[in-house]
Tab-separated table of C-alpha atoms in Angstrom:
chain	number	residue	atom	x	y	z
A	1	MET	CA	0.000	0.000	0.000
A	2	CYS	CA	1.634	3.215	-1.116
A	3	ARG	CA	1.952	6.435	0.825
A	4	THR	CA	-0.072	9.251	-0.591
A	5	ASN	CA	-0.393	13.012	-0.739
A	6	LEU	CA	-3.816	14.630	-0.479
A	7	ASP	CA	-2.972	17.023	-3.310
A	8	HIS	CA	-3.219	14.174	-5.829
A	9	LEU	CA	-6.614	12.841	-4.754
A	10	GLN	CA	-9.877	13.460	-6.548
A	11	GLU	CA	-12.255	16.212	-5.570
A	12	GLY	CA	-15.694	15.444	-4.218
A	13	ASP	CA	-17.340	17.238	-1.303
A	14	ASN	CA	-17.971	20.910	-1.966
A	15	SER	CA	-17.112	22.098	1.524
A	16	PRO	CA	-14.232	20.109	3.029
A	17	PRO	CA	-13.384	20.871	6.649
A	18	LYS	CA	-10.386	23.086	7.355
A	19	SER	CA	-9.051	20.236	9.445
A	20	PRO	CA	-10.285	16.624	9.785
A	21	VAL	CA	-13.309	16.194	12.022
A	22	GLU	CA	-15.134	13.119	13.307
A	23	PHE	CA	-17.202	11.517	10.550
A	24	ASN	CA	-20.832	11.876	11.643
A	25	LYS	CA	-22.286	9.327	9.193
A	26	GLN	CA	-20.311	6.399	10.610
A	27	VAL	CA	-22.749	3.755	11.856
A	28	GLY	CA	-20.464	0.872	12.885
A	29	GLY	CA	-16.911	-0.072	13.728
A	30	HIS	CA	-14.669	0.347	16.759
A	31	SER	CA	-12.299	3.099	15.593
A	32	LYS	CA	-13.419	6.611	14.772
A	33	PHE	CA	-13.197	7.790	11.180
A	34	LEU	CA	-12.118	11.294	10.188
A	35	TRP	CA	-13.978	13.303	7.576
A	36	ILE	CA	-11.360	14.874	5.341
A	37	GLY	CA	-13.610	16.289	2.640
A	38	GLU	CA	-13.139	15.959	-1.121
A	39	GLY	CA	-15.017	12.651	-1.099
A	40	MET	CA	-12.670	11.013	1.402
A	41	ILE	CA	-12.490	9.771	4.974
A	42	GLY	CA	-9.535	8.668	7.080
A	43	LYS	CA	-9.704	5.264	8.765
A	44	PRO	CA	-7.058	4.245	11.333
A	45	LYS	CA	-4.732	1.843	9.548
A	46	ASP	CA	-4.779	-1.873	10.256
A	47	THR	CA	-1.851	-3.695	8.661
A	48	ARG	CA	-3.840	-6.730	7.533
A	49	GLU	CA	-6.671	-4.629	6.160
A	50	ALA	CA	-4.302	-2.353	4.259
A	51	GLU	CA	-2.645	-5.405	2.724
A	52	PHE	CA	-6.035	-6.865	1.817
A	53	TYR	CA	-6.958	-3.744	-0.154
A	54	LYS	CA	-3.633	-3.996	-1.949
A	55	ARG	CA	-4.172	-7.643	-2.877
A	56	ARG	CA	-7.940	-7.788	-3.114
A	57	PRO	CA	-9.370	-10.276	-5.647
A	58	SER	CA	-10.323	-8.763	-9.002
A	59	LEU	CA	-13.797	-10.300	-8.651
A	60	LEU	CA	-14.426	-8.045	-5.652
A	61	LYS	CA	-13.089	-4.811	-7.121
A	62	LYS	CA	-16.491	-3.207	-7.626
A	63	TYR	CA	-17.685	-4.367	-4.210
A	64	LEU	CA	-14.932	-2.623	-2.230
A	65	PRO	CA	-14.581	1.113	-1.560
A	66	ARG	CA	-11.548	2.793	-3.054
A	67	CYS	CA	-8.460	2.981	-0.880
A	68	TYR	CA	-6.224	5.810	-2.076
A	69	GLY	CA	-3.244	5.147	0.174
A	70	ILE	CA	-1.842	5.707	3.654
A	71	ILE	CA	-0.937	8.964	5.357
A	72	GLU	CA	0.234	10.013	8.826
A	73	GLY	CA	-2.115	11.992	11.019
A	74	ARG	CA	0.243	14.978	11.163
A	75	GLN	CA	-0.137	15.344	7.391
A	76	LEU	CA	-3.923	15.526	7.694
A	77	PHE	CA	-3.968	18.458	10.078
A	78	GLN	CA	-3.053	21.941	8.942
A	79	GLN	CA	-0.287	23.556	10.979
A	80	THR	CA	-2.654	25.895	12.833
A	81	PHE	CA	-4.721	22.936	14.034
A	82	LEU	CA	-1.856	20.723	15.214
A	83	ARG	CA	-2.000	22.035	18.774
A	84	ASP	CA	-5.675	21.050	19.009
A	85	ALA	CA	-5.209	17.524	17.704
A	86	GLU	CA	-4.593	14.710	20.141
A	87	ASN	CA	-0.988	13.531	20.114
A	88	ALA	CA	-2.070	9.955	19.358
A	89	MET	CA	-3.964	11.132	16.277
A	90	LEU	CA	-0.863	12.872	14.923
A	91	HIS	CA	1.180	9.660	15.061
A	92	GLN	CA	-1.654	7.422	13.880
A	93	GLU	CA	-1.479	6.227	10.285
A	94	TYR	CA	-4.718	6.529	8.329
A	95	MET	CA	-6.023	4.711	5.303
A	96	ILE	CA	-7.532	7.308	2.984
A	97	MET	CA	-10.822	5.802	1.893
A	98	GLU	CA	-13.644	6.698	-0.452
A	99	ASN	CA	-16.501	8.412	1.388
A	100	LEU	CA	-19.458	6.394	0.148
A	101	THR	CA	-22.000	8.922	1.439
A	102	SER	CA	-20.547	12.012	-0.260
A	103	GLN	CA	-22.661	11.725	-3.428
A	104	PHE	CA	-25.953	11.596	-1.526
A	105	GLU	CA	-28.094	14.452	-0.240
A	106	ASN	CA	-29.730	12.450	2.556
A	107	PRO	CA	-27.929	9.103	2.709
A	108	CYS	CA	-29.447	6.071	4.391
A	109	VAL	CA	-26.635	3.869	5.716
A	110	LEU	CA	-26.790	0.301	7.048
A	111	ASP	CA	-23.815	-1.626	8.464
A	112	LEU	CA	-24.391	-5.393	8.394
A	113	LYS	CA	-21.966	-7.740	10.145
A	114	MET	CA	-21.692	-10.682	7.764
A	115	GLY	CA	-21.071	-14.367	8.366
A	116	THR	CA	-21.632	-16.952	11.066
A	117	ARG	CA	-18.176	-16.454	12.600
A	118	MET	CA	-16.486	-13.205	13.623
A	119	HIS	CA	-13.047	-14.137	15.041
A	120	GLY	CA	-9.948	-14.467	12.902
A	121	ASP	CA	-7.717	-17.520	12.751
A	122	SER	CA	-5.152	-15.949	15.104
A	123	ALA	CA	-7.672	-14.923	17.777
A	124	THR	CA	-6.971	-15.731	21.421
A	125	SER	CA	-9.120	-18.265	23.258
A	126	ALA	CA	-10.777	-15.416	25.160
A	127	LYS	CA	-11.580	-13.604	21.908
A	128	ILE	CA	-12.946	-16.768	20.331
A	129	LYS	CA	-15.186	-17.321	23.342
A	130	SER	CA	-16.551	-13.755	23.380
A	131	GLN	CA	-17.110	-13.557	19.623
A	132	THR	CA	-18.757	-16.978	19.506
A	133	LYS	CA	-21.094	-15.921	22.299
A	134	LYS	CA	-22.077	-12.775	20.374
A	135	CYS	CA	-22.872	-14.871	17.315
A	136	LEU	CA	-24.932	-17.408	19.250
A	137	ASN	CA	-26.857	-14.684	21.088
A	138	SER	CA	-27.680	-12.749	17.913
A	139	THR	CA	-28.855	-13.495	14.380
A	140	SER	CA	-25.268	-14.113	13.196
A	141	ALA	CA	-25.262	-17.835	13.967
A	142	SER	CA	-28.684	-18.565	12.474
A	143	LEU	CA	-28.998	-16.023	9.649
A	144	GLY	CA	-25.353	-15.298	8.835
A	145	VAL	CA	-25.920	-11.569	9.320
A	146	ARG	CA	-26.766	-9.064	12.043
A	147	CYS	CA	-27.424	-5.335	12.186
A	148	CYS	CA	-24.374	-3.412	13.342
A	149	GLY	CA	-25.748	0.120	13.098
A	150	SER	CA	-27.863	2.256	10.817
A	151	LEU	CA	-28.658	5.813	9.834
A	152	TRP	CA	-32.081	6.139	8.211
A	153	PHE	CA	-33.603	9.262	6.701
A	154	ASP	CA	-37.358	9.531	7.170
A	155	PRO	CA	-38.708	11.433	4.147
A	156	GLN	CA	-42.027	11.898	5.941
A	157	SER	CA	-40.505	13.949	8.774
A	158	GLY	CA	-37.253	15.022	7.135
A	159	LYS	CA	-35.327	13.717	10.153
A	160	TYR	CA	-32.738	11.011	10.731
A	161	GLU	CA	-33.046	7.962	12.953
A	162	ARG	CA	-29.872	6.286	14.219
A	163	GLN	CA	-29.522	2.798	15.719
A	164	ASP	CA	-26.368	1.322	17.241
A	165	LYS	CA	-24.869	-2.165	17.201
A	166	TYR	CA	-26.183	-3.013	20.649
A	167	LYS	CA	-29.790	-2.905	19.481
A	168	GLY	CA	-28.937	-5.072	16.489
A	169	ARG	CA	-27.421	-7.728	18.733
A	170	LYS	CA	-30.774	-8.131	20.491
A	171	TYR	CA	-32.747	-8.797	17.311
A	172	ASN	CA	-34.307	-12.181	16.672
A	173	ALA	CA	-35.024	-13.326	13.114
A	174	GLN	CA	-38.336	-11.451	12.900
A	175	ASP	CA	-36.813	-8.293	14.370
A	176	PHE	CA	-34.051	-8.430	11.774
A	177	GLU	CA	-36.535	-8.846	8.936
A	178	ASP	CA	-38.628	-5.919	10.179
A	179	ALA	CA	-35.562	-3.703	10.619
A	180	LEU	CA	-34.244	-4.449	7.130
A	181	CYS	CA	-37.622	-3.796	5.517
A	182	ARG	CA	-38.000	-0.545	7.419
A	183	PHE	CA	-34.535	0.547	6.289
A	184	VAL	CA	-35.527	0.145	2.623
A	185	SER	CA	-38.835	1.968	3.079
A	186	ASP	CA	-40.126	5.517	3.167
A	187	GLY	CA	-41.547	4.817	6.615
A	188	VAL	CA	-44.874	3.611	5.231
A	189	THR	CA	-44.183	1.360	2.239
A	190	LEU	CA	-41.216	-0.510	0.823
A	191	ARG	CA	-39.241	1.368	-1.811
A	192	ALA	CA	-39.367	-1.058	-4.708
A	193	ASP	CA	-36.797	0.986	-6.627
A	194	VAL	CA	-34.245	0.507	-3.841
A	195	VAL	CA	-35.137	-3.125	-3.138
A	196	LEU	CA	-34.832	-4.280	-6.756
A	197	LEU	CA	-31.467	-2.599	-7.248
A	198	LEU	CA	-30.278	-3.968	-3.934
A	199	ILE	CA	-31.299	-7.538	-4.773
A	200	SER	CA	-29.520	-7.285	-8.119
A	201	GLN	CA	-26.274	-6.178	-6.497
A	202	LEU	CA	-26.523	-8.747	-3.704
A	203	ARG	CA	-26.898	-11.514	-6.275
A	204	GLY	CA	-23.844	-10.230	-8.096
A	205	LEU	CA	-21.834	-10.277	-4.863
A	206	GLN	CA	-23.196	-13.735	-4.082
A	207	LYS	CA	-21.874	-15.006	-7.412
A	208	ALA	CA	-18.462	-13.434	-6.793
A	209	ILE	CA	-18.081	-14.834	-3.263
A	210	SER	CA	-19.152	-18.285	-4.475
A	211	SER	CA	-16.263	-18.236	-6.958
A	212	LEU	CA	-13.555	-17.451	-4.380
A	213	ASP	CA	-11.775	-20.516	-3.030
A	214	SER	CA	-10.034	-20.220	0.385
A	215	HIS	CA	-11.257	-16.668	1.056
A	216	ARG	CA	-12.713	-15.956	4.490
A	217	PHE	CA	-14.137	-12.603	5.536
A	218	TYR	CA	-14.397	-13.086	9.294
A	219	GLY	CA	-15.708	-10.032	11.130
A	220	SER	CA	-16.261	-8.048	7.939
A	221	SER	CA	-19.305	-5.916	7.205
A	222	LEU	CA	-21.460	-5.097	4.234
A	223	LEU	CA	-22.311	-1.414	3.945
A	224	ILE	CA	-25.513	-0.410	2.149
A	225	VAL	CA	-26.073	3.224	1.158
A	226	TYR	CA	-28.907	4.793	-0.801
A	227	GLU	CA	-30.528	8.187	-1.291
A	228	GLY	CA	-33.255	8.686	1.278
A	229	SER	CA	-34.881	11.812	-0.134
A	230	ASN	CA	-35.837	10.452	-3.568
A	231	PHE	CA	-38.449	7.730	-3.270
A	232	GLU	CA	-40.621	8.139	-6.339
A	233	SER	CA	-38.610	6.595	-9.179
A	234	ASP	CA	-38.149	2.895	-9.878
A	235	PHE	CA	-35.083	1.205	-11.327
A	236	HIS	CA	-36.112	2.138	-14.867
A	237	GLY	CA	-36.185	5.819	-13.929
A	238	ASN	CA	-39.993	5.875	-13.936
A	239	THR	CA	-42.230	7.162	-11.161
A	240	HIS	CA	-44.703	4.294	-10.816
A	241	SER	CA	-42.739	1.730	-8.824
A	242	GLN	CA	-44.566	2.400	-5.571
A	243	GLU	CA	-47.930	2.519	-7.318
A	244	ARG	CA	-47.381	-0.805	-9.078
A	245	LEU	CA	-46.700	-2.537	-5.797
A	246	SER	CA	-49.590	-0.930	-3.969
A	247	GLU	CA	-52.308	-2.327	-6.220
A	248	GLY	CA	-52.267	-5.874	-4.862
A	249	ASP	CA	-49.618	-7.342	-7.124
A	250	ASN	CA	-49.623	-11.124	-6.959
A	251	ASP	CA	-46.551	-13.308	-6.594
A	252	GLU	CA	-46.257	-13.872	-10.340
A	253	GLU	CA	-46.115	-10.147	-11.062
A	254	VAL	CA	-43.514	-9.596	-8.350
A	255	ASP	CA	-41.486	-12.540	-9.677
A	256	ASN	CA	-41.454	-10.846	-13.077
A	257	LEU	CA	-40.128	-7.663	-11.495
A	258	LEU	CA	-37.433	-9.627	-9.682
A	259	ALA	CA	-36.419	-11.433	-12.859
A	260	GLN	CA	-36.120	-8.124	-14.693
A	261	GLY	CA	-34.392	-6.116	-11.995
A	262	GLY	CA	-33.327	-8.342	-9.150
A	263	GLY	CA	-30.629	-10.489	-10.697
A	264	GLY	CA	-29.751	-12.416	-13.816
A	265	ASP	CA	-30.148	-10.876	-17.255
A	266	PRO	CA	-31.172	-8.290	-18.086
A	267	GLN	CA	-30.114	-6.243	-15.087
A	268	PRO	CA	-31.302	-2.715	-14.336
A	269	PRO	CA	-29.000	0.092	-15.442
A	270	GLN	CA	-26.044	0.691	-13.126
A	271	THR	CA	-26.778	3.761	-11.064
A	272	ASN	CA	-25.476	5.410	-7.928
A	273	ASN	CA	-28.881	5.288	-6.237
A	274	VAL	CA	-27.911	2.185	-4.251
A	275	ILE	CA	-24.391	1.190	-3.174
A	276	ILE	CA	-23.226	-2.002	-1.486
A	277	LYS	CA	-19.600	-2.342	-0.377
A	278	MET	CA	-17.686	-4.902	1.637
A	279	ILE	CA	-15.662	-3.287	4.439
A	280	ASP	CA	-13.523	-4.191	7.486
A	281	PHE	CA	-10.959	-6.833	6.529
A	282	ALA	CA	-8.720	-7.003	9.606
A	283	HIS	CA	-9.512	-10.719	10.052
A	284	SER	CA	-9.858	-11.733	6.408
A	285	THR	CA	-7.592	-14.343	4.873
A	286	PHE	CA	-6.987	-16.406	1.748
A	287	LYS	CA	-4.363	-18.789	0.432
A	288	GLY	CA	-0.968	-17.061	0.302
A	289	PHE	CA	-2.099	-13.997	2.265
A	290	MET	CA	0.620	-12.695	4.627
A	291	ASP	CA	1.951	-16.237	5.195
A	292	ASP	CA	-1.168	-17.186	7.164
A	293	PRO	CA	-0.608	-20.754	8.427
A	294	ILE	CA	-4.258	-21.802	8.154
A	295	VAL	CA	-5.577	-22.245	4.614
A	296	HIS	CA	-9.310	-22.745	4.132
A	297	SER	CA	-11.003	-24.642	1.321
A	298	GLY	CA	-14.002	-23.569	-0.721
A	299	PRO	CA	-15.996	-20.321	-0.525
A	300	ASP	CA	-17.008	-18.563	2.689
A	301	LYS	CA	-20.256	-20.395	3.483
A	302	GLY	CA	-21.019	-18.195	6.485
A	303	TYR	CA	-20.881	-15.050	4.354
A	304	LEU	CA	-22.989	-16.704	1.670
A	305	ARG	CA	-25.548	-17.635	4.322
A	306	GLY	CA	-25.876	-13.960	5.188
A	307	LEU	CA	-26.349	-12.971	1.551
A	308	GLU	CA	-29.025	-15.641	1.139
A	309	THR	CA	-30.845	-14.210	4.147
A	310	LEU	CA	-30.749	-10.661	2.802
A	311	ILE	CA	-32.008	-11.665	-0.635
A	312	SER	CA	-34.763	-13.829	0.834
A	313	VAL	CA	-35.993	-11.131	3.227
A	314	LEU	CA	-36.089	-8.506	0.480
A	315	GLU	CA	-37.843	-10.768	-2.022
A	316	ASN	CA	-40.408	-11.842	0.558
A	317	GLY	CA	-40.933	-8.213	1.495
A	318	LEU	CA	-41.940	-7.397	-2.068
A	319	LYS	CA	-44.199	-10.430	-2.344
A	320	SER	CA	-46.001	-9.806	0.949
A	321	GLY	CA	-47.018	-6.301	-0.096
A	322	PRO	CA	-45.567	-2.813	0.053
A	323	LYS	CA	-46.917	-1.676	3.404
A	324	LEU	CA	-44.730	-2.194	6.455
A	325	LYS	CA	-45.946	-4.326	9.324
A	326	SER	CA	-47.263	-2.253	12.194
A	327	THR	CA	-44.973	-2.260	15.221
């Protein structure tokens, strides 16, 4: 992973901060991200994760955020702000990452912890015990996925709702289904435009993961981002998606929609309305990666289990009708 200079990075946000500030759209993770501006954030460097971005499989290229390089904290802060920055931040190395929310006016963000196992191969016995307990006491073990935090824009009120990882750990299977459907809704009905694009991309990721032998993504997350303020157009760019699903569509009609826009050919046009990205690779591994002594065989079945759950919940949500269940 090369060192980098901010002067050579692409422009993005219109109003970058004068000095890095805490990223207020972060919904998961242990370490705090810094908002740099210009379409970028700074994430504290993890050696394994930085190496993973450098050697990431070509099949996953479009499913990972861009990593522009590594920079020391002192280079992020302008001279006049150095005295205000914590000493640890100045000596911390940061991975300069693509800010996936920068292109959205009112982004909805969901962090999903993927897989049935969270600990890496080199974890201590205490870590294995604690992470296994979290999986067994949440939807991770049964569904292969759990909510790890969300930021949802309610177009009805114009306000944001935030949920943390602790609430997601308490969800049972039905709670998870309800939370996911609410996330891809306008607060009243499912957004078919978002759901169809999301299913299409999830199926693409499912195909890619299925093709990767020996890869394991323990403790990684899947980040979903979409525009919360625009809920009237479907994946064809029309404005009747919600109407079509509110007139009592039967399963056959919904299946036709899914076949057209939820996976397989033809797929809906590629847009930036919905983004899915794999993140957090500190415990990921594959054959030949950093001389890891343990080599796994076949695709990551735990991760695939989580993708199957997501696709199933979203498809069933469309088939059961557009209106959300009352809570």
